[in-house]
Amino acid sequence: MHIETLKVFCDIIESGSFSYAASQNFVTQSAVSQQVRSLEEKYDCRLIERGRAGVKPTPAGQILYTASKEIVRRFLELENRLREIGSVVAGSIRVGTVYSVGLHELPPYLTEFLRNFPAVNVHLEYLRSNKIYEDLIEGKVDLGVVAYPAKRSQVVSVPFRHDELVLAVPPDNPLAKHSKVNVGQLAGQKFVGYERDIPTRKASDRILREHGVKPTYVLEFDNIETIKRAVEIGLGCAIVPRMTVENEVLRGTLRMLEFQEGTFLRPLAIIYKRGRELSPAVRKFIEVLTTSNIVPRARGDKTGDKPERPARGERAERNSDSNNEKAEKTA
């Protein structure tokens, strides 16, 4: 029996899905099914039950899962130690993130990381913020990259970078002729936004509320790409991270306005489960994210790297709690 087979079995039980286990182990779903059949044949008993609620272990399967989880954990620890001795950085990293970060912030860091460590396979999974924390704690992902990191006892948060929040409007909106806007001017505007439980939506609402604006939302979505498409066709305006709309601004399908009150920043953080031994690949990935001198820019921007805008005022201060947690060492 191979350790890889036991890991696949654990992933099936933890996720309740053959397809998820296949994607996490970079094999086909049929290969996963074959590995389960081989285990059942070896022990001459049924290990998994399939139902409407998903995949669940039989009593025998639960015994195998409990033992296999410990075997896999100890094996991965052994691999990590041997790789450290041999200075080999290899393996796979599972990263959970939101669309706005994964599509617009991470690509240049991923490029640098894979250039330096080509033997590592980085698997990005796009999830809602609350699901990232759940999957991290359950061991379904190794790292998360989130906005507005939440304080949780089981999670370590490492500051990554900051986005600037801006207003995106369609080109024919009366505000589009300006380069800056006063938050108070947004009273009466129709808004397209994130769904209410998403941290960036909560932060946007707080900005508007603090300046006496009660927004009217006509549409709510769970990802930045759909929000932008709705704004482009004139359904409303949206408060979004600057990086996410720079391509559309270059193409002329959106206008981007800064806020006259100052710079509103969205903190991003890397998160991992407290107490978990990190593999050399995961530690190197965190190192690249936190130490590389990279300024992400819109794809298609040929003007070269530009320095980050200086933060102004109280909103630009770094999260001191997150910085303190960095010494231990993420909506």
mmCIF file of C-alpha atoms in Angstrom, residues 28-300:
data_model
loop_
_atom_site.group_PDB
_atom_site.id
_atom_site.type_symbol
_atom_site.label_atom_id
_atom_site.label_comp_id
_atom_site.label_asym_id
_atom_site.label_seq_id
_atom_site.Cartn_x
_atom_site.Cartn_y
_atom_site.Cartn_z
ATOM 1 C CA THR A 28 -8.105 11.803 -12.407
ATOM 2 C CA GLN A 29 -11.362 10.953 -10.671
ATOM 3 C CA SER A 30 -11.222 7.445 -12.131
ATOM 4 C CA ALA A 31 -7.772 6.969 -10.571
ATOM 5 C CA VAL A 32 -9.215 7.964 -7.195
ATOM 6 C CA SER A 33 -12.040 5.434 -7.585
ATOM 7 C CA GLN A 34 -9.522 2.736 -8.486
ATOM 8 C CA GLN A 35 -7.453 3.469 -5.374
ATOM 9 C CA VAL A 36 -10.533 3.141 -3.177
ATOM 10 C CA ARG A 37 -11.453 -0.159 -4.839
ATOM 11 C CA SER A 38 -7.932 -1.478 -4.274
ATOM 12 C CA LEU A 39 -8.196 -0.645 -0.558
ATOM 13 C CA GLU A 40 -11.586 -2.331 -0.284
ATOM 14 C CA GLU A 41 -10.270 -5.429 -2.059
ATOM 15 C CA LYS A 42 -7.188 -5.530 0.144
ATOM 16 C CA TYR A 43 -9.195 -5.457 3.371
ATOM 17 C CA ASP A 44 -12.224 -7.284 1.970
ATOM 18 C CA CYS A 45 -14.718 -4.765 3.329
ATOM 19 C CA ARG A 46 -16.633 -1.713 2.240
ATOM 20 C CA LEU A 47 -14.909 1.546 3.242
ATOM 21 C CA ILE A 48 -17.081 4.264 1.708
ATOM 22 C CA GLU A 49 -20.809 4.881 1.354
ATOM 23 C CA ARG A 50 -22.197 7.232 -1.296
ATOM 24 C CA GLY A 51 -25.403 9.145 -0.676
ATOM 25 C CA ARG A 52 -27.216 12.378 -1.444
ATOM 26 C CA ALA A 53 -25.254 14.136 1.289
ATOM 27 C CA GLY A 54 -21.977 13.086 -0.313
ATOM 28 C CA VAL A 55 -19.385 10.472 0.569
ATOM 29 C CA LYS A 56 -19.154 9.097 4.110
ATOM 30 C CA PRO A 57 -16.936 6.408 5.669
ATOM 31 C CA THR A 58 -18.347 3.103 6.827
ATOM 32 C CA PRO A 59 -17.320 2.010 10.361
ATOM 33 C CA ALA A 60 -14.344 0.218 8.791
ATOM 34 C CA GLY A 61 -13.598 3.296 6.688
ATOM 35 C CA GLN A 62 -13.589 5.487 9.788
ATOM 36 C CA ILE A 63 -11.016 3.218 11.430
ATOM 37 C CA LEU A 64 -8.833 3.365 8.316
ATOM 38 C CA TYR A 65 -9.237 7.151 8.068
ATOM 39 C CA THR A 66 -8.242 7.798 11.688
ATOM 40 C CA ALA A 67 -5.098 5.687 11.365
ATOM 41 C CA SER A 68 -4.258 6.924 7.862
ATOM 42 C CA LYS A 69 -4.466 10.587 8.865
ATOM 43 C CA GLU A 70 -1.761 10.073 11.471
ATOM 44 C CA ILE A 71 0.368 8.004 9.084
ATOM 45 C CA VAL A 72 0.151 10.689 6.376
ATOM 46 C CA ARG A 73 0.932 13.461 8.864
ATOM 47 C CA ARG A 74 4.037 11.696 10.154
ATOM 48 C CA PHE A 75 5.168 10.835 6.632
ATOM 49 C CA LEU A 76 4.863 14.475 5.504
ATOM 50 C CA GLU A 77 6.852 15.600 8.548
ATOM 51 C CA LEU A 78 9.564 13.069 7.652
ATOM 52 C CA GLU A 79 9.635 14.290 4.040
ATOM 53 C CA ASN A 80 9.916 17.903 5.163
ATOM 54 C CA ARG A 81 12.863 17.159 7.441
ATOM 55 C CA LEU A 82 14.705 15.164 4.783
ATOM 56 C CA ARG A 83 14.123 17.871 2.185
ATOM 57 C CA GLU A 84 15.477 20.482 4.569
ATOM 58 C CA ILE A 85 18.634 18.406 5.059
ATOM 59 C CA GLY A 86 19.022 17.964 1.311
ATOM 60 C CA SER A 87 18.047 21.592 0.561
ATOM 61 C CA VAL A 88 15.331 20.334 -1.805
ATOM 62 C CA VAL A 89 12.194 22.442 -2.198
ATOM 63 C CA ALA A 90 9.552 20.354 -3.930
ATOM 64 C CA GLY A 91 6.039 19.015 -3.546
ATOM 65 C CA SER A 92 2.711 20.814 -3.812
ATOM 66 C CA ILE A 93 1.057 23.777 -2.102
ATOM 67 C CA ARG A 94 -2.697 24.254 -1.846
ATOM 68 C CA VAL A 95 -3.647 27.933 -1.554
ATOM 69 C CA GLY A 96 -7.168 29.188 -0.913
ATOM 70 C CA THR A 97 -7.895 32.751 -1.960
ATOM 71 C CA VAL A 98 -10.598 35.093 -3.252
ATOM 72 C CA TYR A 99 -10.900 36.078 -6.914
ATOM 73 C CA SER A 100 -9.744 39.677 -6.481
ATOM 74 C CA VAL A 101 -6.481 38.541 -4.875
ATOM 75 C CA GLY A 102 -5.849 35.393 -6.906
ATOM 76 C CA LEU A 103 -6.441 37.013 -10.283
ATOM 77 C CA HIS A 104 -4.931 40.449 -9.697
ATOM 78 C CA GLU A 105 -2.438 40.349 -6.793
ATOM 79 C CA LEU A 106 -0.787 36.920 -6.778
ATOM 80 C CA PRO A 107 0.295 36.320 -10.435
ATOM 81 C CA PRO A 108 3.667 38.145 -10.310
ATOM 82 C CA TYR A 109 4.522 36.491 -6.983
ATOM 83 C CA LEU A 110 3.601 33.086 -8.394
ATOM 84 C CA THR A 111 5.798 33.741 -11.416
ATOM 85 C CA GLU A 112 8.790 34.584 -9.230
ATOM 86 C CA PHE A 113 8.194 31.645 -6.903
ATOM 87 C CA LEU A 114 7.900 29.084 -9.707
ATOM 88 C CA ARG A 115 10.956 30.521 -11.437
ATOM 89 C CA ASN A 116 12.997 29.907 -8.271
ATOM 90 C CA PHE A 117 11.323 26.636 -7.236
ATOM 91 C CA PRO A 118 10.156 24.855 -10.416
ATOM 92 C CA ALA A 119 9.725 21.512 -8.623
ATOM 93 C CA VAL A 120 6.810 22.893 -6.585
ATOM 94 C CA ASN A 121 3.228 22.599 -7.845
ATOM 95 C CA VAL A 122 1.032 25.477 -6.637
ATOM 96 C CA HIS A 123 -2.704 24.776 -6.728
ATOM 97 C CA LEU A 124 -4.914 27.886 -6.348
ATOM 98 C CA GLU A 125 -8.481 27.385 -5.213
ATOM 99 C CA TYR A 126 -10.963 30.265 -5.363
ATOM 100 C CA LEU A 127 -13.228 30.312 -2.318
ATOM 101 C CA ARG A 128 -15.386 32.673 -0.273
ATOM 102 C CA SER A 129 -13.519 34.180 2.673
ATOM 103 C CA ASN A 130 -15.298 32.148 5.373
ATOM 104 C CA LYS A 131 -14.673 28.914 3.419
ATOM 105 C CA ILE A 132 -10.947 29.676 3.260
ATOM 106 C CA TYR A 133 -10.778 29.699 7.065
ATOM 107 C CA GLU A 134 -12.836 26.498 7.304
ATOM 108 C CA ASP A 135 -10.710 24.635 4.757
ATOM 109 C CA LEU A 136 -7.514 25.873 6.392
ATOM 110 C CA ILE A 137 -8.504 24.595 9.824
ATOM 111 C CA GLU A 138 -9.684 21.276 8.353
ATOM 112 C CA GLY A 139 -6.393 20.848 6.476
ATOM 113 C CA LYS A 140 -7.907 21.046 2.998
ATOM 114 C CA VAL A 141 -5.601 23.946 2.056
ATOM 115 C CA ASP A 142 -2.090 24.747 3.282
ATOM 116 C CA LEU A 143 -2.362 28.525 3.116
ATOM 117 C CA GLY A 144 -4.956 31.203 2.592
ATOM 118 C CA VAL A 145 -4.546 34.704 1.179
ATOM 119 C CA VAL A 146 -7.408 36.881 2.367
ATOM 120 C CA ALA A 147 -8.552 40.476 2.712
ATOM 121 C CA TYR A 148 -9.291 41.993 6.122
ATOM 122 C CA PRO A 149 -7.835 39.014 8.048
ATOM 123 C CA ALA A 150 -10.012 37.908 10.967
ATOM 124 C CA LYS A 151 -8.566 37.113 14.378
ATOM 125 C CA ARG A 152 -9.033 33.417 15.087
ATOM 126 C CA SER A 153 -7.283 31.411 17.766
ATOM 127 C CA GLN A 154 -6.517 28.538 15.385
ATOM 128 C CA VAL A 155 -5.063 30.746 12.663
ATOM 129 C CA VAL A 156 -1.775 32.651 12.298
ATOM 130 C CA SER A 157 -1.932 35.806 10.170
ATOM 131 C CA VAL A 158 1.056 37.277 8.319
ATOM 132 C CA PRO A 159 0.724 40.745 6.702
ATOM 133 C CA PHE A 160 1.072 40.584 2.908
ATOM 134 C CA ARG A 161 0.253 43.944 1.263
ATOM 135 C CA HIS A 162 -2.452 46.609 0.997
ATOM 136 C CA ASP A 163 -4.890 47.453 -1.789
ATOM 137 C CA GLU A 164 -6.271 50.937 -2.354
ATOM 138 C CA LEU A 165 -10.064 51.080 -2.605
ATOM 139 C CA VAL A 166 -11.415 53.247 -5.429
ATOM 140 C CA LEU A 167 -14.764 53.975 -7.045
ATOM 141 C CA ALA A 168 -15.465 52.305 -10.394
ATOM 142 C CA VAL A 169 -18.123 53.876 -12.628
ATOM 143 C CA PRO A 170 -19.227 53.364 -16.258
ATOM 144 C CA PRO A 171 -17.826 55.938 -18.724
ATOM 145 C CA ASP A 172 -21.214 57.629 -19.175
ATOM 146 C CA ASN A 173 -21.781 58.218 -15.442
ATOM 147 C CA PRO A 174 -21.733 61.981 -14.622
ATOM 148 C CA LEU A 175 -18.989 61.310 -12.067
ATOM 149 C CA ALA A 176 -16.740 59.845 -14.780
ATOM 150 C CA LYS A 177 -15.481 63.262 -15.868
ATOM 151 C CA HIS A 178 -13.724 63.671 -12.508
ATOM 152 C CA SER A 179 -10.555 62.005 -11.258
ATOM 153 C CA LYS A 180 -11.599 62.207 -7.611
ATOM 154 C CA VAL A 181 -14.871 62.063 -5.763
ATOM 155 C CA ASN A 182 -16.096 63.114 -2.333
ATOM 156 C CA VAL A 183 -17.736 60.193 -0.532
ATOM 157 C CA GLY A 184 -20.715 62.427 0.241
ATOM 158 C CA GLN A 185 -21.310 62.850 -3.504
ATOM 159 C CA LEU A 186 -22.261 59.184 -3.716
ATOM 160 C CA ALA A 187 -25.597 59.757 -1.998
ATOM 161 C CA GLY A 188 -28.320 58.734 -4.433
ATOM 162 C CA GLN A 189 -26.022 56.605 -6.588
ATOM 163 C CA LYS A 190 -26.978 53.009 -7.335
ATOM 164 C CA PHE A 191 -24.374 50.491 -6.183
ATOM 165 C CA VAL A 192 -23.228 47.081 -7.342
ATOM 166 C CA GLY A 193 -21.372 45.294 -4.573
ATOM 167 C CA TYR A 194 -20.126 42.177 -2.922
ATOM 168 C CA GLU A 195 -22.584 40.080 -0.954
ATOM 169 C CA ARG A 196 -23.133 41.309 2.594
ATOM 170 C CA ASP A 197 -21.038 38.707 4.405
ATOM 171 C CA ILE A 198 -17.892 39.428 2.390
ATOM 172 C CA PRO A 199 -15.292 41.512 4.301
ATOM 173 C CA THR A 200 -14.675 44.014 1.478
ATOM 174 C CA ARG A 201 -18.422 44.752 1.331
ATOM 175 C CA LYS A 202 -18.481 45.348 5.078
ATOM 176 C CA ALA A 203 -15.531 47.733 4.771
ATOM 177 C CA SER A 204 -17.143 49.615 1.854
ATOM 178 C CA ASP A 205 -20.398 50.018 3.777
ATOM 179 C CA ARG A 206 -18.464 51.304 6.767
ATOM 180 C CA ILE A 207 -16.739 53.972 4.639
ATOM 181 C CA LEU A 208 -20.072 55.121 3.220
ATOM 182 C CA ARG A 209 -21.805 55.062 6.602
ATOM 183 C CA GLU A 210 -19.045 57.113 8.254
ATOM 184 C CA HIS A 211 -19.610 59.815 5.624
ATOM 185 C CA GLY A 212 -23.368 59.864 5.921
ATOM 186 C CA VAL A 213 -24.176 57.866 2.779
ATOM 187 C CA LYS A 214 -26.793 55.114 2.856
ATOM 188 C CA PRO A 215 -26.100 53.067 -0.303
ATOM 189 C CA THR A 216 -28.789 51.551 -2.505
ATOM 190 C CA TYR A 217 -27.587 48.200 -3.829
ATOM 191 C CA VAL A 218 -29.211 47.024 -7.041
ATOM 192 C CA LEU A 219 -27.061 43.893 -7.397
ATOM 193 C CA GLU A 220 -24.839 41.833 -5.111
ATOM 194 C CA PHE A 221 -22.282 39.239 -6.211
ATOM 195 C CA ASP A 222 -19.663 37.005 -4.623
ATOM 196 C CA ASN A 223 -16.779 37.871 -6.967
ATOM 197 C CA ILE A 224 -15.096 40.911 -8.439
ATOM 198 C CA GLU A 225 -15.329 39.896 -12.100
ATOM 199 C CA THR A 226 -19.145 39.830 -12.094
ATOM 200 C CA ILE A 227 -19.275 43.130 -10.227
ATOM 201 C CA LYS A 228 -17.124 44.787 -12.911
ATOM 202 C CA ARG A 229 -19.268 43.459 -15.742
ATOM 203 C CA ALA A 230 -22.394 44.880 -14.067
ATOM 204 C CA VAL A 231 -20.761 48.294 -13.668
ATOM 205 C CA GLU A 232 -19.545 48.276 -17.281
ATOM 206 C CA ILE A 233 -23.096 47.942 -18.593
ATOM 207 C CA GLY A 234 -24.288 50.831 -16.459
ATOM 208 C CA LEU A 235 -26.151 49.098 -13.641
ATOM 209 C CA GLY A 236 -24.394 51.092 -10.915
ATOM 210 C CA CYS A 237 -21.051 52.079 -9.414
ATOM 211 C CA ALA A 238 -18.850 50.012 -7.099
ATOM 212 C CA ILE A 239 -16.144 50.443 -4.489
ATOM 213 C CA VAL A 240 -13.392 48.016 -5.494
ATOM 214 C CA PRO A 241 -9.632 47.423 -5.087
ATOM 215 C CA ARG A 242 -7.621 49.543 -7.550
ATOM 216 C CA MET A 243 -5.691 46.584 -8.992
ATOM 217 C CA THR A 244 -8.876 44.804 -10.015
ATOM 218 C CA VAL A 245 -10.053 47.516 -12.440
ATOM 219 C CA GLU A 246 -6.828 48.779 -13.998
ATOM 220 C CA ASN A 247 -7.241 46.582 -17.090
ATOM 221 C CA GLU A 248 -10.755 47.933 -17.692
ATOM 222 C CA VAL A 249 -9.549 51.504 -17.191
ATOM 223 C CA LEU A 250 -6.816 50.923 -19.783
ATOM 224 C CA ARG A 251 -9.421 49.606 -22.226
ATOM 225 C CA GLY A 252 -11.779 52.484 -21.503
ATOM 226 C CA THR A 253 -14.696 50.325 -20.314
ATOM 227 C CA LEU A 254 -14.553 51.722 -16.776
ATOM 228 C CA ARG A 255 -13.512 54.965 -15.106
ATOM 229 C CA MET A 256 -11.700 54.897 -11.773
ATOM 230 C CA LEU A 257 -12.041 57.668 -9.185
ATOM 231 C CA GLU A 258 -9.959 58.153 -6.061
ATOM 232 C CA PHE A 259 -11.498 59.536 -2.877
ATOM 233 C CA GLN A 260 -10.894 63.141 -1.876
ATOM 234 C CA GLU A 261 -10.958 62.185 1.818
ATOM 235 C CA GLY A 262 -7.738 60.203 1.444
ATOM 236 C CA THR A 263 -6.653 56.639 0.741
ATOM 237 C CA PHE A 264 -8.821 53.825 2.019
ATOM 238 C CA LEU A 265 -6.721 50.670 2.255
ATOM 239 C CA ARG A 266 -7.723 47.013 2.175
ATOM 240 C CA PRO A 267 -5.210 44.878 4.136
ATOM 241 C CA LEU A 268 -4.263 41.487 2.698
ATOM 242 C CA ALA A 269 -2.738 38.690 4.748
ATOM 243 C CA ILE A 270 -1.376 35.176 4.434
ATOM 244 C CA ILE A 271 -2.986 32.754 6.881
ATOM 245 C CA TYR A 272 -2.100 29.245 8.010
ATOM 246 C CA LYS A 273 -3.212 26.876 10.756
ATOM 247 C CA ARG A 274 -1.565 27.496 14.108
ATOM 248 C CA GLY A 275 0.609 24.612 15.263
ATOM 249 C CA ARG A 276 0.914 23.040 11.841
ATOM 250 C CA GLU A 277 4.425 22.167 10.685
ATOM 251 C CA LEU A 278 4.969 23.983 7.409
ATOM 252 C CA SER A 279 6.763 22.251 4.572
ATOM 253 C CA PRO A 280 9.879 23.875 3.056
ATOM 254 C CA ALA A 281 7.816 24.722 -0.041
ATOM 255 C CA VAL A 282 5.142 26.489 2.015
ATOM 256 C CA ARG A 283 7.740 28.428 4.008
ATOM 257 C CA LYS A 284 9.491 29.525 0.812
ATOM 258 C CA PHE A 285 6.156 30.585 -0.672
ATOM 259 C CA ILE A 286 5.430 32.759 2.361
ATOM 260 C CA GLU A 287 8.941 34.178 2.100
ATOM 261 C CA VAL A 288 8.435 35.160 -1.540
ATOM 262 C CA LEU A 289 5.097 36.809 -0.769
ATOM 263 C CA THR A 290 6.441 38.807 2.165
ATOM 264 C CA THR A 291 9.938 39.789 0.999
ATOM 265 C CA SER A 292 9.822 40.126 -2.795
ATOM 266 C CA ASN A 293 10.075 43.668 -4.090
ATOM 267 C CA ILE A 294 7.147 43.248 -6.468
ATOM 268 C CA VAL A 295 4.545 45.878 -7.367
ATOM 269 C CA PRO A 296 1.682 44.114 -9.148
ATOM 270 C CA ARG A 297 0.274 45.987 -12.129
ATOM 271 C CA ALA A 298 -2.534 45.476 -14.545
ATOM 272 C CA ARG A 299 -1.940 42.865 -17.216
ATOM 273 C CA GLY A 300 -1.356 44.705 -20.447
#
